[in-house]
Amino acid sequence: MLGPINFLTRHLINVLVFSTAATLTFVNFTGITTMLALPLGAAAYFISNKITYAIQKTTQSKKIGLSKSEYNLIEAQLKQARSHIQALNQQYVRVRSVRAFKQINEMSKLAKRIINIVQTNPQKFYAVEDFFYAHLPSAVQLSDKYTLLTKEQVPSTDVHLALEDTRRTLKDLQITMESDLKSALSSDIENLKIELDFAKLSNEKRKDRLKIGGE
């Protein structure tokens, strides 16, 4: 959940640590010991990366009002959700109908939007917990089941009924994920309404003052 600035800063520090450690080893030691310059520099880079990353995570979690355990939990759920999206996207090449392709594509887009929102504002995770724990994993499992059923070489009544049931369930999940997205956006929409109401009130007061001044 750390942004690109944190990434660049961390690796810039690591490079400086690497070059400093390698240079000091090479300059201050002679003979076979100088061969350790690069390994020692690499070790310093690795240790520096671990320490800097931990510091950045702690700073970021405090900044957004989360405990370290909460931050790690959300980070792990985001990572898991991205792997679910990759699995969902793999179904594109397996489905055999345009309708199924569109449905999976729509669910993938919804999932990406929700993940991006939580990535930007981790506290929104708690408004869409069910999406991470149930809705997205179910979408992956059902889409995989659907593609397997469509590959049945000998269609039967049971297969047809199972396909129809899976289609309906996937559609219901899509609607549920749309509700998840609305939940993730709800606080932003409410804040926007408040800002609009405030702007309207300020504009009305300004008009009243101008009207009084004109009189």
Tab-separated table of C-alpha atoms in Angstrom:
chain	number	residue	atom	x	y	z
A	1	MET	CA	0.000	0.000	0.000
A	2	LEU	CA	3.083	2.197	-0.083
A	3	GLY	CA	3.075	4.549	-3.056
A	4	PRO	CA	5.702	5.001	-5.781
A	5	ILE	CA	7.410	7.816	-3.865
A	6	ASN	CA	8.061	5.476	-0.935
A	7	PHE	CA	9.313	2.822	-3.363
A	8	LEU	CA	11.766	5.202	-5.040
A	9	THR	CA	12.930	6.670	-1.730
A	10	ARG	CA	13.507	3.215	-0.232
A	11	HIS	CA	15.553	1.955	-3.160
A	12	LEU	CA	17.546	5.174	-3.421
A	13	ILE	CA	18.542	4.714	0.226
A	14	ASN	CA	19.367	1.060	-0.456
A	15	VAL	CA	21.585	1.949	-3.413
A	16	LEU	CA	23.455	4.512	-1.311
A	17	VAL	CA	23.941	1.933	1.458
A	18	PHE	CA	25.113	-0.655	-1.083
A	19	SER	CA	27.621	1.664	-2.740
A	20	THR	CA	28.932	2.934	0.601
A	21	ALA	CA	29.411	-0.568	2.044
A	22	ALA	CA	31.036	-1.882	-1.126
A	23	THR	CA	33.352	1.129	-1.462
A	24	LEU	CA	34.482	1.063	2.180
A	25	THR	CA	35.221	-2.658	1.966
A	26	PHE	CA	37.183	-2.262	-1.257
A	27	VAL	CA	39.198	0.767	-0.044
A	28	ASN	CA	40.010	-0.383	3.478
A	29	PHE	CA	40.888	-4.002	2.752
A	30	THR	CA	43.328	-5.593	0.350
A	31	GLY	CA	43.872	-8.909	-1.315
A	32	ILE	CA	41.220	-11.591	-1.217
A	33	THR	CA	39.158	-9.568	1.240
A	34	THR	CA	38.291	-7.055	-1.480
A	35	MET	CA	36.396	-9.822	-3.217
A	36	LEU	CA	33.854	-9.499	-0.451
A	37	ALA	CA	33.006	-5.933	-1.474
A	38	LEU	CA	30.074	-6.866	-3.703
A	39	PRO	CA	28.595	-9.577	-1.421
A	40	LEU	CA	28.854	-7.254	1.593
A	41	GLY	CA	27.289	-4.438	-0.423
A	42	ALA	CA	24.448	-6.731	-1.490
A	43	ALA	CA	23.910	-7.828	2.121
A	44	ALA	CA	23.834	-4.185	3.201
A	45	TYR	CA	21.283	-3.447	0.444
A	46	PHE	CA	19.043	-6.320	1.611
A	47	ILE	CA	19.199	-5.311	5.293
A	48	SER	CA	18.639	-1.656	4.435
A	49	ASN	CA	15.605	-2.556	2.324
A	50	LYS	CA	14.051	-4.572	5.158
A	51	ILE	CA	14.611	-1.846	7.750
A	52	THR	CA	13.492	1.023	5.513
A	53	TYR	CA	10.396	-0.873	4.383
A	54	ALA	CA	9.422	-1.605	8.000
A	55	ILE	CA	9.865	2.058	8.938
A	56	GLN	CA	7.813	3.218	5.956
A	57	LYS	CA	5.002	0.775	6.805
A	58	THR	CA	4.919	1.910	10.430
A	59	THR	CA	4.894	5.567	9.416
A	60	GLN	CA	2.160	5.003	6.826
A	61	SER	CA	-0.042	2.977	9.192
A	62	LYS	CA	0.148	5.710	11.844
A	63	LYS	CA	-0.584	8.349	9.221
A	64	ILE	CA	-3.829	6.674	8.130
A	65	GLY	CA	-4.884	5.691	11.645
A	66	LEU	CA	-4.339	1.917	11.492
A	67	SER	CA	-2.479	-0.395	13.817
A	68	LYS	CA	0.448	-2.395	12.453
A	69	SER	CA	-1.602	-5.615	12.527
A	70	GLU	CA	-4.505	-3.952	10.698
A	71	TYR	CA	-2.154	-2.562	8.068
A	72	ASN	CA	-0.547	-5.986	7.517
A	73	LEU	CA	-3.960	-7.657	7.306
A	74	ILE	CA	-5.242	-5.233	4.650
A	75	GLU	CA	-1.991	-5.475	2.721
A	76	ALA	CA	-2.257	-9.281	2.704
A	77	GLN	CA	-5.903	-9.153	1.587
A	78	LEU	CA	-5.033	-6.793	-1.275
A	79	LYS	CA	-2.280	-9.150	-2.404
A	80	GLN	CA	-4.664	-12.102	-2.259
A	81	ALA	CA	-7.344	-10.156	-4.144
A	82	ARG	CA	-4.894	-9.371	-6.958
A	83	SER	CA	-4.121	-13.065	-7.322
A	84	HIS	CA	-7.872	-13.751	-7.476
A	85	ILE	CA	-8.218	-11.206	-10.293
A	86	GLN	CA	-5.402	-12.910	-12.201
A	87	ALA	CA	-7.245	-16.219	-11.834
A	88	LEU	CA	-10.479	-14.560	-12.963
A	89	ASN	CA	-8.788	-13.034	-16.002
A	90	GLN	CA	-7.490	-16.458	-17.030
A	91	GLN	CA	-11.091	-17.477	-17.665
A	92	TYR	CA	-11.265	-15.067	-20.641
A	93	VAL	CA	-9.611	-17.559	-22.959
A	94	ARG	CA	-11.673	-20.473	-21.642
A	95	VAL	CA	-15.238	-19.229	-21.938
A	96	ARG	CA	-17.176	-20.107	-25.061
A	97	SER	CA	-19.844	-17.440	-25.127
A	98	VAL	CA	-19.828	-13.675	-25.504
A	99	ARG	CA	-22.269	-13.354	-22.609
A	100	ALA	CA	-19.961	-15.219	-20.231
A	101	PHE	CA	-16.950	-13.211	-21.438
A	102	LYS	CA	-18.747	-9.924	-20.781
A	103	GLN	CA	-19.869	-11.065	-17.340
A	104	ILE	CA	-16.393	-12.115	-16.249
A	105	ASN	CA	-14.940	-8.929	-17.726
A	106	GLU	CA	-17.438	-6.798	-15.796
A	107	MET	CA	-16.696	-8.572	-12.514
A	108	SER	CA	-12.966	-8.160	-13.121
A	109	LYS	CA	-13.383	-4.415	-13.696
A	110	LEU	CA	-15.526	-4.054	-10.566
A	111	ALA	CA	-12.950	-5.957	-8.516
A	112	LYS	CA	-10.092	-3.810	-9.804
A	113	ARG	CA	-11.947	-0.606	-8.943
A	114	ILE	CA	-12.658	-1.789	-5.402
A	115	ILE	CA	-9.053	-2.882	-4.901
A	116	ASN	CA	-7.739	0.450	-6.196
A	117	ILE	CA	-10.046	2.327	-3.813
A	118	VAL	CA	-8.852	0.302	-0.817
A	119	GLN	CA	-5.249	0.637	-2.001
A	120	THR	CA	-5.639	4.417	-1.962
A	121	ASN	CA	-7.658	4.528	1.268
A	122	PRO	CA	-7.030	1.360	3.338
A	123	GLN	CA	-9.655	2.279	5.935
A	124	LYS	CA	-12.335	1.586	3.312
A	125	PHE	CA	-11.422	-2.089	3.609
A	126	TYR	CA	-13.802	-2.408	6.537
A	127	ALA	CA	-16.699	-1.192	4.387
A	128	VAL	CA	-16.128	-4.014	1.876
A	129	GLU	CA	-14.704	-6.886	3.945
A	130	ASP	CA	-17.172	-9.375	2.455
A	131	PHE	CA	-15.849	-8.564	-1.015
A	132	PHE	CA	-12.363	-9.729	-0.023
A	133	TYR	CA	-13.370	-12.682	2.127
A	134	ALA	CA	-16.326	-14.062	0.143
A	135	HIS	CA	-17.546	-12.290	-2.989
A	136	LEU	CA	-14.352	-12.181	-5.057
A	137	PRO	CA	-13.203	-15.734	-4.122
A	138	SER	CA	-16.691	-17.038	-4.969
A	139	ALA	CA	-16.587	-15.275	-8.342
A	140	VAL	CA	-13.301	-17.018	-9.157
A	141	GLN	CA	-14.560	-20.435	-8.072
A	142	LEU	CA	-17.863	-20.141	-9.923
A	143	SER	CA	-16.318	-18.832	-13.138
A	144	ASP	CA	-13.875	-21.745	-13.071
A	145	LYS	CA	-16.778	-24.154	-12.524
A	146	TYR	CA	-18.676	-22.526	-15.385
A	147	THR	CA	-15.808	-22.895	-17.856
A	148	LEU	CA	-15.358	-26.546	-16.858
A	149	LEU	CA	-19.045	-27.244	-17.435
A	150	THR	CA	-18.964	-25.626	-20.871
A	151	LYS	CA	-16.184	-28.035	-21.880
A	152	GLU	CA	-18.370	-31.100	-21.307
A	153	GLN	CA	-18.236	-33.053	-24.553
A	154	VAL	CA	-21.618	-34.721	-24.036
A	155	PRO	CA	-24.256	-32.170	-23.035
A	156	SER	CA	-26.917	-33.498	-20.687
A	157	THR	CA	-29.882	-32.146	-18.791
A	158	ASP	CA	-27.870	-32.100	-15.570
A	159	VAL	CA	-25.040	-30.140	-17.207
A	160	HIS	CA	-27.495	-27.693	-18.755
A	161	LEU	CA	-29.216	-27.117	-15.401
A	162	ALA	CA	-25.872	-26.695	-13.658
A	163	LEU	CA	-24.798	-24.148	-16.288
A	164	GLU	CA	-27.993	-22.147	-15.891
A	165	ASP	CA	-27.677	-22.195	-12.100
A	166	THR	CA	-24.045	-21.061	-12.312
A	167	ARG	CA	-24.959	-18.241	-14.718
A	168	ARG	CA	-27.640	-16.961	-12.336
A	169	THR	CA	-25.316	-17.157	-9.358
A	170	LEU	CA	-22.572	-15.303	-11.243
A	171	LYS	CA	-25.084	-12.607	-12.182
A	172	ASP	CA	-26.125	-12.301	-8.537
A	173	LEU	CA	-22.464	-12.015	-7.558
A	174	GLN	CA	-21.948	-9.278	-10.130
A	175	ILE	CA	-24.841	-7.319	-8.604
A	176	THR	CA	-23.380	-7.919	-5.132
A	177	MET	CA	-19.983	-6.625	-6.266
A	178	GLU	CA	-21.680	-3.535	-7.673
A	179	SER	CA	-23.103	-2.986	-4.179
A	180	ASP	CA	-19.594	-3.466	-2.755
A	181	LEU	CA	-18.345	-0.725	-5.049
A	182	LYS	CA	-21.130	1.595	-3.898
A	183	SER	CA	-20.201	0.852	-0.286
A	184	ALA	CA	-16.569	1.691	-1.007
A	185	LEU	CA	-17.635	4.980	-2.597
A	186	SER	CA	-20.384	5.853	-0.104
A	187	SER	CA	-18.270	8.032	2.189
A	188	ASP	CA	-16.815	9.910	-0.800
A	189	ILE	CA	-20.308	10.526	-2.179
A	190	GLU	CA	-21.510	11.731	1.225
A	191	ASN	CA	-18.529	14.077	1.538
A	192	LEU	CA	-19.219	15.395	-1.959
A	193	LYS	CA	-22.850	16.086	-1.031
A	194	ILE	CA	-21.727	17.970	2.071
A	195	GLU	CA	-19.268	20.030	0.028
A	196	LEU	CA	-21.946	20.796	-2.566
A	197	ASP	CA	-24.436	21.820	0.127
A	198	PHE	CA	-21.813	24.053	1.723
A	199	ALA	CA	-20.954	25.614	-1.636
A	200	LYS	CA	-24.655	26.273	-2.370
A	201	LEU	CA	-25.162	27.822	1.075
A	202	SER	CA	-22.098	30.029	0.666
A	203	ASN	CA	-23.279	31.110	-2.778
A	204	GLU	CA	-26.734	31.988	-1.447
A	205	LYS	CA	-25.224	34.038	1.389
A	206	ARG	CA	-23.015	35.861	-1.108
A	207	LYS	CA	-26.031	36.666	-3.261
A	208	ASP	CA	-27.924	37.930	-0.192
A	209	ARG	CA	-25.032	40.196	0.755
A	210	LEU	CA	-24.840	41.570	-2.782
A	211	LYS	CA	-28.574	42.123	-2.801
A	212	ILE	CA	-28.472	43.985	0.526
A	213	GLY	CA	-25.507	46.049	-0.627
A	214	GLY	CA	-27.300	46.960	-3.843
A	215	GLU	CA	-30.290	48.197	-1.919
